[in-house]
JSON list of C-alpha atoms in Angstrom, two decimals:
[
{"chain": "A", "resi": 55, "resn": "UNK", "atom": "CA", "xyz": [-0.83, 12.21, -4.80]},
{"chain": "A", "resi": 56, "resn": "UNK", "atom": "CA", "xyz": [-3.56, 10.01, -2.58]},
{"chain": "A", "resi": 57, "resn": "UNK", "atom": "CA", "xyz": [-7.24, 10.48, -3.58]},
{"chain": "A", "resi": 58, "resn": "UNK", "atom": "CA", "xyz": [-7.51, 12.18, -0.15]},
{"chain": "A", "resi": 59, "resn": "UNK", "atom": "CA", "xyz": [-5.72, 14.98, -1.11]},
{"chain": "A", "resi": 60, "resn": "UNK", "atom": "CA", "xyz": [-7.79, 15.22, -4.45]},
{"chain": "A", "resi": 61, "resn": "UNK", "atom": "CA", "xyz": [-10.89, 15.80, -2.14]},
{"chain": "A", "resi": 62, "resn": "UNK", "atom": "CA", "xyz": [-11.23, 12.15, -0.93]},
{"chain": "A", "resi": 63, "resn": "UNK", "atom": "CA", "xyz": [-13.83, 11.29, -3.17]},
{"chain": "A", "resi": 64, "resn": "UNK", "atom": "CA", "xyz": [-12.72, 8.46, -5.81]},
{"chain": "A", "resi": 65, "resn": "UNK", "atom": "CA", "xyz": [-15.03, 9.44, -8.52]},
{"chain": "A", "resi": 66, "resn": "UNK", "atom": "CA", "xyz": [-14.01, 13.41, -8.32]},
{"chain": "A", "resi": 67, "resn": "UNK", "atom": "CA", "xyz": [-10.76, 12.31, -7.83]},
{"chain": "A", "resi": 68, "resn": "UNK", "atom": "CA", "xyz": [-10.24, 10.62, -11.52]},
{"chain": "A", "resi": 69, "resn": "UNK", "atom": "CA", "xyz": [-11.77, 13.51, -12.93]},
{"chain": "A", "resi": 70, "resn": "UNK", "atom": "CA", "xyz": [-8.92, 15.28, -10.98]},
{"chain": "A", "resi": 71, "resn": "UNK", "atom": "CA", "xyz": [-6.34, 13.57, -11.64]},
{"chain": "A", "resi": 72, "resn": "UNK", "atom": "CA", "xyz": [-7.17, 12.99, -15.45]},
{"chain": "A", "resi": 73, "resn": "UNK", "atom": "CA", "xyz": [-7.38, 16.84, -15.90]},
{"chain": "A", "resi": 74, "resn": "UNK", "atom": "CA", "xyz": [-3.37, 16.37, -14.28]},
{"chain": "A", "resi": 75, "resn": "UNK", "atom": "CA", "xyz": [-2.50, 14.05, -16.58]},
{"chain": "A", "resi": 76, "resn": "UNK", "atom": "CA", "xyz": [-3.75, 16.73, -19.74]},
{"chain": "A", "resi": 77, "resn": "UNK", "atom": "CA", "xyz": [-1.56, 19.08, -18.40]},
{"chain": "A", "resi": 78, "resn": "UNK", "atom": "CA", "xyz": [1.31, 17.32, -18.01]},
{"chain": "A", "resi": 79, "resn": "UNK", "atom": "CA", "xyz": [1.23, 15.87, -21.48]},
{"chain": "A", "resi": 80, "resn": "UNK", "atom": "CA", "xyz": [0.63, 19.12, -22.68]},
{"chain": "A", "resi": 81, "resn": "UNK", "atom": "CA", "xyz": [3.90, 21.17, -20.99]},
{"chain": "A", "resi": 82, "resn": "UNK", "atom": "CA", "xyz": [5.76, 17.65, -21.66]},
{"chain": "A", "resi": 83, "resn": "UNK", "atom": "CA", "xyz": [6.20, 17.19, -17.57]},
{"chain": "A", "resi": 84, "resn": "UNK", "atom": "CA", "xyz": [7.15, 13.30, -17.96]},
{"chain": "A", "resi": 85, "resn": "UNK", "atom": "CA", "xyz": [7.04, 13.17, -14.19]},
{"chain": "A", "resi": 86, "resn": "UNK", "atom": "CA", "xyz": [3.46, 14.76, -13.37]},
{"chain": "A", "resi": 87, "resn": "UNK", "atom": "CA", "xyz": [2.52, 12.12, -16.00]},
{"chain": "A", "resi": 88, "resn": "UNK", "atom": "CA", "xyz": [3.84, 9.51, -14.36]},
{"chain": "A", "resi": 89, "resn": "UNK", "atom": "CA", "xyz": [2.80, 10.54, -11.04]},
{"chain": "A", "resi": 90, "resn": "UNK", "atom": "CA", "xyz": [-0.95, 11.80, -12.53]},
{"chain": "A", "resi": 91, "resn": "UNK", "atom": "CA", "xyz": [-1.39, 8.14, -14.22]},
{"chain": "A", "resi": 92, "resn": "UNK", "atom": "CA", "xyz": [-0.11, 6.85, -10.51]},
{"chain": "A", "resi": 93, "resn": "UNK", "atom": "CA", "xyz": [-2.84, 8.71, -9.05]},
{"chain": "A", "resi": 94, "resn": "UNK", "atom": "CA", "xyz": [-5.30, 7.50, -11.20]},
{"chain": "A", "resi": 95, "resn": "UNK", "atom": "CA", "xyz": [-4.71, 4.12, -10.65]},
{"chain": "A", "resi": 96, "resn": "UNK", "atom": "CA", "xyz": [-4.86, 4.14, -7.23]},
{"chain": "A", "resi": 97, "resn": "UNK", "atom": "CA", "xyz": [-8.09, 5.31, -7.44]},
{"chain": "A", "resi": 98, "resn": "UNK", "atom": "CA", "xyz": [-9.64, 3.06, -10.03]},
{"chain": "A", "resi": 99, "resn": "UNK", "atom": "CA", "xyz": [-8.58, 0.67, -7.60]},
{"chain": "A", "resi": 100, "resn": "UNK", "atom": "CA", "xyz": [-10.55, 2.24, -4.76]},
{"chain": "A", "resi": 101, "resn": "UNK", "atom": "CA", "xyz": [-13.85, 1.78, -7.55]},
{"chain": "A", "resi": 102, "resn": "UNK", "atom": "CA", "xyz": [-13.16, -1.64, -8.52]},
{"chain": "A", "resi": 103, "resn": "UNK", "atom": "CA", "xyz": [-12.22, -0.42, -11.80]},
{"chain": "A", "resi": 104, "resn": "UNK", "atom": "CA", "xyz": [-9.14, -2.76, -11.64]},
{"chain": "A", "resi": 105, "resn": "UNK", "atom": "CA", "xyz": [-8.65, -3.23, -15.56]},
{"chain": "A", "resi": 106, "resn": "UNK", "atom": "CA", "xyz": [-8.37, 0.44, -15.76]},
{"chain": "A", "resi": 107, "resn": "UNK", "atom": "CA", "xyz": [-5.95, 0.38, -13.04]},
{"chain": "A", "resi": 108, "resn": "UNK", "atom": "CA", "xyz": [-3.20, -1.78, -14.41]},
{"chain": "A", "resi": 109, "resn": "UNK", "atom": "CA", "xyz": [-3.49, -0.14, -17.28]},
{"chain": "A", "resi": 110, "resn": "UNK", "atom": "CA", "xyz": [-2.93, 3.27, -15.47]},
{"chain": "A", "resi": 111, "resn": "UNK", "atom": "CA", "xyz": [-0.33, 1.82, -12.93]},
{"chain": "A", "resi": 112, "resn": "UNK", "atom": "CA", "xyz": [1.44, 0.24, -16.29]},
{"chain": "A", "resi": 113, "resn": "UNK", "atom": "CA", "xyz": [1.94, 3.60, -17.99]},
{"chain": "A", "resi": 114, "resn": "UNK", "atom": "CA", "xyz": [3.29, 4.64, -14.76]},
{"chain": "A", "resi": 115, "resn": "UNK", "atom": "CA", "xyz": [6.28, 2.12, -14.95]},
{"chain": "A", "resi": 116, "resn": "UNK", "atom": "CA", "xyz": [6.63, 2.89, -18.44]},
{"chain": "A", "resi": 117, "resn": "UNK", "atom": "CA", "xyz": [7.56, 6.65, -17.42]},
{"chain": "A", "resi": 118, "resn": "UNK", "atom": "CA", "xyz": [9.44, 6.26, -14.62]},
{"chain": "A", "resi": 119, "resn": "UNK", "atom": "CA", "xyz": [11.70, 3.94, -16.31]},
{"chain": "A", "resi": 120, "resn": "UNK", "atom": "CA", "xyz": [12.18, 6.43, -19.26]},
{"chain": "A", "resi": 121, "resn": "UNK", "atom": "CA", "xyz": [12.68, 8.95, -16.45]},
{"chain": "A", "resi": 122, "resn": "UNK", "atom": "CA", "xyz": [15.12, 6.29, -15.20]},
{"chain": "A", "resi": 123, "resn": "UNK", "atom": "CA", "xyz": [13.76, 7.00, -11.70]},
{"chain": "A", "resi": 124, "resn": "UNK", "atom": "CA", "xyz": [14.37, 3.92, -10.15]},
{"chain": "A", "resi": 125, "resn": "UNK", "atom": "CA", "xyz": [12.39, 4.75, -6.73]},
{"chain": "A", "resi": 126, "resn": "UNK", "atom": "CA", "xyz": [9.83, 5.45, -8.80]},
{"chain": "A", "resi": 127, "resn": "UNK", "atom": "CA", "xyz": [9.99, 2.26, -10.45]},
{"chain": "A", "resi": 128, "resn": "UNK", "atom": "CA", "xyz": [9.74, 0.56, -7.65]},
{"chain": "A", "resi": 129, "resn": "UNK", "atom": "CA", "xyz": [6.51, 2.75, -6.42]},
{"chain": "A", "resi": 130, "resn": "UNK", "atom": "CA", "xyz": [4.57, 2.03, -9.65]},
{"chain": "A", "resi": 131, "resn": "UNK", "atom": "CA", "xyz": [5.98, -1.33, -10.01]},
{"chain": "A", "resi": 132, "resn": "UNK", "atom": "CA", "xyz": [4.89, -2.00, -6.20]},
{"chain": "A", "resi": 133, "resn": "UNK", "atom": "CA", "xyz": [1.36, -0.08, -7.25]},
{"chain": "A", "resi": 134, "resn": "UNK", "atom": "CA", "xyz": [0.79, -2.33, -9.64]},
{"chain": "A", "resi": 135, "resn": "UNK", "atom": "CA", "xyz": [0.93, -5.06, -7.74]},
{"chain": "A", "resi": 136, "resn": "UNK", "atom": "CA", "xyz": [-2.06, -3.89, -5.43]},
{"chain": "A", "resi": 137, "resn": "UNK", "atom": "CA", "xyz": [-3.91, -3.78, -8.56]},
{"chain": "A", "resi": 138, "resn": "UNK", "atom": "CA", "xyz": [-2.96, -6.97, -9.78]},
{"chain": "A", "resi": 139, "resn": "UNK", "atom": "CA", "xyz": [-3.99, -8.28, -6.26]},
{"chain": "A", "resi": 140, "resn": "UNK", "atom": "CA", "xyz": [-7.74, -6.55, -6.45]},
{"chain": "A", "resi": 141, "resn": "UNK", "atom": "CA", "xyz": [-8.28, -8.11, -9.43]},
{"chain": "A", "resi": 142, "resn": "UNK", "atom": "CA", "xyz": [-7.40, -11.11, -7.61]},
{"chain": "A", "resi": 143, "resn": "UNK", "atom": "CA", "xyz": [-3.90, -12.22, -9.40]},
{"chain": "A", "resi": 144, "resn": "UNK", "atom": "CA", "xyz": [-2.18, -12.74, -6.68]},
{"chain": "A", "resi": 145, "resn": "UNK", "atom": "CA", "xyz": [0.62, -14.91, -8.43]},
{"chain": "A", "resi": 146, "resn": "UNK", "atom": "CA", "xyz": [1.39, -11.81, -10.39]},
{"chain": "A", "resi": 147, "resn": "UNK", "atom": "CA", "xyz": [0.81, -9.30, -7.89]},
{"chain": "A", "resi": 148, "resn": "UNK", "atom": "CA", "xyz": [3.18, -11.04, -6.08]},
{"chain": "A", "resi": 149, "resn": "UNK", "atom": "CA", "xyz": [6.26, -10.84, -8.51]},
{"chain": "A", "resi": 150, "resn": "UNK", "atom": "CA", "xyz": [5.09, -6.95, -8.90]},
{"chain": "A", "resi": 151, "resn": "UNK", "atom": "CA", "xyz": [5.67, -6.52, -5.36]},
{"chain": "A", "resi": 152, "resn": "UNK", "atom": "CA", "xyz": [9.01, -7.72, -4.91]},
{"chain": "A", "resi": 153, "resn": "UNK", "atom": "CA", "xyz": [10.56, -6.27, -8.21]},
{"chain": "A", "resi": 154, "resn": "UNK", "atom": "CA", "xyz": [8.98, -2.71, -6.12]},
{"chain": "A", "resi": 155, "resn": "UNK", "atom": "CA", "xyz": [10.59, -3.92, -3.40]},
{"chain": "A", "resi": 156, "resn": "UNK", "atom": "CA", "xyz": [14.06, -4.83, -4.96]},
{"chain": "A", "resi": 157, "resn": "UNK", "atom": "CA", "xyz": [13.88, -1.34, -6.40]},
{"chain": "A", "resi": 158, "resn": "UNK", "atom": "CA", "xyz": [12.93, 0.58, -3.53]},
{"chain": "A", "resi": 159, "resn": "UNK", "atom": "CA", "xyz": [16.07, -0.41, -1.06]},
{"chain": "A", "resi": 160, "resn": "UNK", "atom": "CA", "xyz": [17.67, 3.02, -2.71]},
{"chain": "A", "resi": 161, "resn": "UNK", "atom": "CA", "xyz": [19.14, 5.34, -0.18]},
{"chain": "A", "resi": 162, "resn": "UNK", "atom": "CA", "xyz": [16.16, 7.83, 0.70]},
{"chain": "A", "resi": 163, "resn": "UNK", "atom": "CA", "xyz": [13.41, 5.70, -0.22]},
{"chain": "A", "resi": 164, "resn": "UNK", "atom": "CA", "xyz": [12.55, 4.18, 3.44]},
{"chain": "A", "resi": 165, "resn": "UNK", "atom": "CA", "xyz": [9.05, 5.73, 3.25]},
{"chain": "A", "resi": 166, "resn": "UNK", "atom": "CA", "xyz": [8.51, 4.01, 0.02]},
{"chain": "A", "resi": 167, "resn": "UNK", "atom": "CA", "xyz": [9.94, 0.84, 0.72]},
{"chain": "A", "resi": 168, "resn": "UNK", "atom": "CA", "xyz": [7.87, 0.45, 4.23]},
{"chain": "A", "resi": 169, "resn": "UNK", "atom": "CA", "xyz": [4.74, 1.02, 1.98]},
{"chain": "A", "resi": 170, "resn": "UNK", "atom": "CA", "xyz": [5.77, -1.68, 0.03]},
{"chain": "A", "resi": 171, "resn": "UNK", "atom": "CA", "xyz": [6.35, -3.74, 2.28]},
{"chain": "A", "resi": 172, "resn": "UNK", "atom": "CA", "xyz": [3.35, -3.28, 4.12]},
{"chain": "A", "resi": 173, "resn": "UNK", "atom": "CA", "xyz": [1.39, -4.14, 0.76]},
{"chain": "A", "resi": 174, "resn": "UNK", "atom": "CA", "xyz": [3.53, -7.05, -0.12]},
{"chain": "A", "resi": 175, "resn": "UNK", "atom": "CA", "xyz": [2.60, -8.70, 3.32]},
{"chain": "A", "resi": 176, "resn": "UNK", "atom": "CA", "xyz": [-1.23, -8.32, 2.06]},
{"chain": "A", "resi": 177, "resn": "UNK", "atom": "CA", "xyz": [-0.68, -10.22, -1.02]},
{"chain": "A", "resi": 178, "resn": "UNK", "atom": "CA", "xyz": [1.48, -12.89, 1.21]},
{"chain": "A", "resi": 179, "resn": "UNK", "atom": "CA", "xyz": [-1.72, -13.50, 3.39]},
{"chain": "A", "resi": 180, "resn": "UNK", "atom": "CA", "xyz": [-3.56, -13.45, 0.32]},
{"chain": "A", "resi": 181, "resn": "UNK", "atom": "CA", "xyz": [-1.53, -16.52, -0.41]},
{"chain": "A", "resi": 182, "resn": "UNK", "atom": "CA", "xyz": [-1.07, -18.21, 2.66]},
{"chain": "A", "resi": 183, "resn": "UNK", "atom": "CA", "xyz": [2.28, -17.22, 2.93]},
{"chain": "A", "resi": 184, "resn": "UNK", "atom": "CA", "xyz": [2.29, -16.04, 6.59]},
{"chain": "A", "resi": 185, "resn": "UNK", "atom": "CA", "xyz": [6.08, -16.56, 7.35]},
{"chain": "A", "resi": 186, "resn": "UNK", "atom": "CA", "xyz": [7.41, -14.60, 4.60]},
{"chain": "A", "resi": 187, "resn": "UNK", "atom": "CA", "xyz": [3.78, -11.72, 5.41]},
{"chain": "A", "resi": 188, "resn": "UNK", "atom": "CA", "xyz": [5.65, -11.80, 8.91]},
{"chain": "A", "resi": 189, "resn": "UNK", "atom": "CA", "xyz": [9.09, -10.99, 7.49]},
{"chain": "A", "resi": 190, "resn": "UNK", "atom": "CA", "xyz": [7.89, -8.38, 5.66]},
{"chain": "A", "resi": 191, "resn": "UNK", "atom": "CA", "xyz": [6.01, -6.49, 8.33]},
{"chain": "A", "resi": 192, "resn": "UNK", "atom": "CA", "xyz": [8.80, -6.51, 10.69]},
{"chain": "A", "resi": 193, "resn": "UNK", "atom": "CA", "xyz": [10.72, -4.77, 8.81]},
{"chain": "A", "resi": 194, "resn": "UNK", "atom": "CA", "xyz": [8.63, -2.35, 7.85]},
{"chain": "A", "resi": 195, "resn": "UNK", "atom": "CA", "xyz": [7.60, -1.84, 11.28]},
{"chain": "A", "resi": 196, "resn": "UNK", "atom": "CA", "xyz": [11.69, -1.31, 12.23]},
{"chain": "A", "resi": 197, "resn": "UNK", "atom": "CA", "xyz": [11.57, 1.06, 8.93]},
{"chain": "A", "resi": 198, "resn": "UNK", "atom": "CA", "xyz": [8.68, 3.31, 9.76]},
{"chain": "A", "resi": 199, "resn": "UNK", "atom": "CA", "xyz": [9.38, 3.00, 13.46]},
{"chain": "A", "resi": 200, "resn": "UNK", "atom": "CA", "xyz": [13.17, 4.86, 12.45]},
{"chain": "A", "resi": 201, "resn": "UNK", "atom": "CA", "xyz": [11.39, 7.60, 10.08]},
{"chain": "A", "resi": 202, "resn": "UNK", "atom": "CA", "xyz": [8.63, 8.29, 12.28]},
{"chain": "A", "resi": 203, "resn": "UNK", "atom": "CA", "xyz": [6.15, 7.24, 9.53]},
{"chain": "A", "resi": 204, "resn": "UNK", "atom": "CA", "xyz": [3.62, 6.33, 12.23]},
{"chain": "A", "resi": 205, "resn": "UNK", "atom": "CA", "xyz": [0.88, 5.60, 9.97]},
{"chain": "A", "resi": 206, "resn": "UNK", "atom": "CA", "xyz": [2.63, 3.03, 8.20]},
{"chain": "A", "resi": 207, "resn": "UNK", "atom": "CA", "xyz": [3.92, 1.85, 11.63]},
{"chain": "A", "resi": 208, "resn": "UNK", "atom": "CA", "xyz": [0.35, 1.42, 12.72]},
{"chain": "A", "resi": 209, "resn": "UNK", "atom": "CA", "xyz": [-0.39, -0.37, 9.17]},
{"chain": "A", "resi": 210, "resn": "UNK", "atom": "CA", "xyz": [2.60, -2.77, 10.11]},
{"chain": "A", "resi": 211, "resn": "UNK", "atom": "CA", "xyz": [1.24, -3.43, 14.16]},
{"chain": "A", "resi": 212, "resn": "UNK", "atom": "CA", "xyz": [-2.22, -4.22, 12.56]},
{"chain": "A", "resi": 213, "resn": "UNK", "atom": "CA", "xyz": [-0.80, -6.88, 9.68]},
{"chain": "A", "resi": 214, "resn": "UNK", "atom": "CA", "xyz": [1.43, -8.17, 12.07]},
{"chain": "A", "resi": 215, "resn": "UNK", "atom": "CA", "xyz": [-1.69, -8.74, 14.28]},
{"chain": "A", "resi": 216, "resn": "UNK", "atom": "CA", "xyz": [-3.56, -10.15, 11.57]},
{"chain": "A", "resi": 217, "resn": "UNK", "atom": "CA", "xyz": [-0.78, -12.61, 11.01]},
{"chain": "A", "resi": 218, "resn": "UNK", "atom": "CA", "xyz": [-0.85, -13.77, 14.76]},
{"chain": "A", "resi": 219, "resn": "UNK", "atom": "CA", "xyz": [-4.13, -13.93, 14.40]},
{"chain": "A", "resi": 220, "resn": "UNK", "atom": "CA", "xyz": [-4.25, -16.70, 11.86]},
{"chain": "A", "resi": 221, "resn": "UNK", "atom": "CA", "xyz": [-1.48, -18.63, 13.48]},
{"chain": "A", "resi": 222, "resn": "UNK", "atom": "CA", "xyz": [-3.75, -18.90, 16.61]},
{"chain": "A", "resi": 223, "resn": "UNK", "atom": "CA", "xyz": [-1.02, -16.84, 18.58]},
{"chain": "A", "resi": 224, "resn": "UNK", "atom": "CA", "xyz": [-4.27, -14.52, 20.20]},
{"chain": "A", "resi": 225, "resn": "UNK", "atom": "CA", "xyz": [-1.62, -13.17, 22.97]},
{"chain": "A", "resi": 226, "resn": "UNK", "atom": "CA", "xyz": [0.46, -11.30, 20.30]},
{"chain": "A", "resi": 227, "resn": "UNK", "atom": "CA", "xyz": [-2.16, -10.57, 18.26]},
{"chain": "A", "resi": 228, "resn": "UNK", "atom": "CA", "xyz": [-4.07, -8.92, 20.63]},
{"chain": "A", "resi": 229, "resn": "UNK", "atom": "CA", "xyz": [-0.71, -7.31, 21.48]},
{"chain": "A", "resi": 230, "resn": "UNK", "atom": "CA", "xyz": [0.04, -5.73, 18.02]},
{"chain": "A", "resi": 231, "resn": "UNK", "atom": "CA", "xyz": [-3.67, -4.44, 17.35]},
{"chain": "A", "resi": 232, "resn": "UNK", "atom": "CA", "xyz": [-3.46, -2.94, 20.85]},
{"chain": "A", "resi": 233, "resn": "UNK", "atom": "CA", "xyz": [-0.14, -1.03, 19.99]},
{"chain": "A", "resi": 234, "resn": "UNK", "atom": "CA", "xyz": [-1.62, -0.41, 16.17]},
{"chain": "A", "resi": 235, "resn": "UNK", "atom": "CA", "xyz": [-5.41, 1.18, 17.35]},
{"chain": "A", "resi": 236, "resn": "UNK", "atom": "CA", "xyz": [-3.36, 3.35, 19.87]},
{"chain": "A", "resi": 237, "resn": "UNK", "atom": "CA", "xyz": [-1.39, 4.92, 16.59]},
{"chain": "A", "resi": 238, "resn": "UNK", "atom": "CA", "xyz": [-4.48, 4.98, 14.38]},
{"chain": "A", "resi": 239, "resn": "UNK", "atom": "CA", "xyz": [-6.61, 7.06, 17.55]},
{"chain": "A", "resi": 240, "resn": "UNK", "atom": "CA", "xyz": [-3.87, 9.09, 17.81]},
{"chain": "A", "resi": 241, "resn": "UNK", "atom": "CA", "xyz": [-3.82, 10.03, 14.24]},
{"chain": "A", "resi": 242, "resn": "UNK", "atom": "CA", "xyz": [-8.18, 10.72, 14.19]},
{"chain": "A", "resi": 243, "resn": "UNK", "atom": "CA", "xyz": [-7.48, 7.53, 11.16]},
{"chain": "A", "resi": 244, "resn": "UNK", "atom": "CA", "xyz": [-10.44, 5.64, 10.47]},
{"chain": "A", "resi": 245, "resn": "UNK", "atom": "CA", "xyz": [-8.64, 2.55, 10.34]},
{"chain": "A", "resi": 246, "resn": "UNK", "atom": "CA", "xyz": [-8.95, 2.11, 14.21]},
{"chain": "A", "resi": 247, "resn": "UNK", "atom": "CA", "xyz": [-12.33, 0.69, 14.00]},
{"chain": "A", "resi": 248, "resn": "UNK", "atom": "CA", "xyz": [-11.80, -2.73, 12.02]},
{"chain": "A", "resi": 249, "resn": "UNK", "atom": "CA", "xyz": [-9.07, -2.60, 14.98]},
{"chain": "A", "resi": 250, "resn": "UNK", "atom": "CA", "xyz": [-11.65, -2.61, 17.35]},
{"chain": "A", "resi": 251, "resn": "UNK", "atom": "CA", "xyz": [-13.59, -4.94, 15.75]},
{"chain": "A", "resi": 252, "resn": "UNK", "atom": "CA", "xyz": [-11.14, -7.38, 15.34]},
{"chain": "A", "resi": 253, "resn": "UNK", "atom": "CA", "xyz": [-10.17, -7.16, 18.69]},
{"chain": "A", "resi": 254, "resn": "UNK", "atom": "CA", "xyz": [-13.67, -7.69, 19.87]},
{"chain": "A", "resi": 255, "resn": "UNK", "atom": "CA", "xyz": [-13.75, -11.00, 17.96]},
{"chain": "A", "resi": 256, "resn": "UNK", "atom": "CA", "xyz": [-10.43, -12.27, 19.62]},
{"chain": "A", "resi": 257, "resn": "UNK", "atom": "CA", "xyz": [-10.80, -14.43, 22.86]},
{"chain": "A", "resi": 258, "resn": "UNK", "atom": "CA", "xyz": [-7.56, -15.60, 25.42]},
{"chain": "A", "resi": 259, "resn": "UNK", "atom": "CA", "xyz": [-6.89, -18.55, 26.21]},
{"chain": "A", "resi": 260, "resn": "UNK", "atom": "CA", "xyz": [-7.24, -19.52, 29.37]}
]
């Protein structure tokens, strides 16, 4: 569950999502559990709370691997990762991300593992590790591109512009944000206006 759903509001959204997590402990529902503490970490992430977050995002491994729901490993495991990056650990965010990662590439976890991906290439910029942020993107791009997951598509276009970007390759990053603000106005998502910005800021070569 995304704190958009829970009424988009982060705040309101723990409160949501910890009243989940009561009932699910209560009827013994191991998987709204792990999927409530999910949720919750996610959006102590969104409020900086990141300590709160790993914590969260831990518990969440800790269920789906009792559940033995490997896919679900690999989303929490992939989760925490994000959190580990916000609270700027990007060493261990990093090994988060690819144990998600190794996880995800289940049959029927494509959606999943293009998410991942997508959040693994953060952390690689994060690190200066543009080749392997590259890498990643692409083929999240080809995964989301053969689901028709066209938000994480346009998520993909704009890293893979970012990437460009800071390898002073302007032409194809003007390219990819082009391709990713056309997806993101398509889809009313308010990600198309860093696009724009960004896009503003770039300059060809002459």
């Amino acid at each position: 569950e995304s704190v958009r759903r829970a009424g988009g509001e982060p705040r309101r959204a723990i409160e949501y999502f910890r009243e989940r997590l009561a009932i699910a402990k209560e009827i013994g529902d191991h998987r709204g559990e792990g999927i409530a503490q999910g949720s919750l970490g996610r959006a102590r992430v969104e409020l900086g709370e990141v300590a709160e977050a790993i914590m969260a995002h831990e518990a969440a491994v800790l269920i789906r691997r009792y559940l033995t729901d490997i896919a679900g490993q690999g989303e929490a495991l992939s989760s925490l990762g994000r959190a580990y990056d916000a609270a700027g650990d990007h060493e261990r965010g990093a090994a988060y991300h690819r144990q998600g990662i190794d996880l995800l590439r289940v049959p029927g976890s494509r959606q999943p593992l293009a998410a991942a991906l997508v959040d693994s290439a953060e952390n690689c910029v994060a690190r200066s590790e543009l080749t392997e942020a590259d890498l990643c993107l692409r083929e999240a791009l080809t995964l989301a591109g053969d689901i028709g997951a066209r938000r994480i598509e346009g998520l993909a276009l704009y890293g893979l512009g970012r990437v460009a970007g800071l390898q002073r390759d302007i032409p194809a990053a003007r390219d990819h944000l082009e391709r990713a603000l056309l997806i993101f106005e398509q889809l009313g998502l308010p990600q198309s206006e860093p696009v724009r910005d960004r896009l503003a800021e770039m300059v060809m070569p002459d």
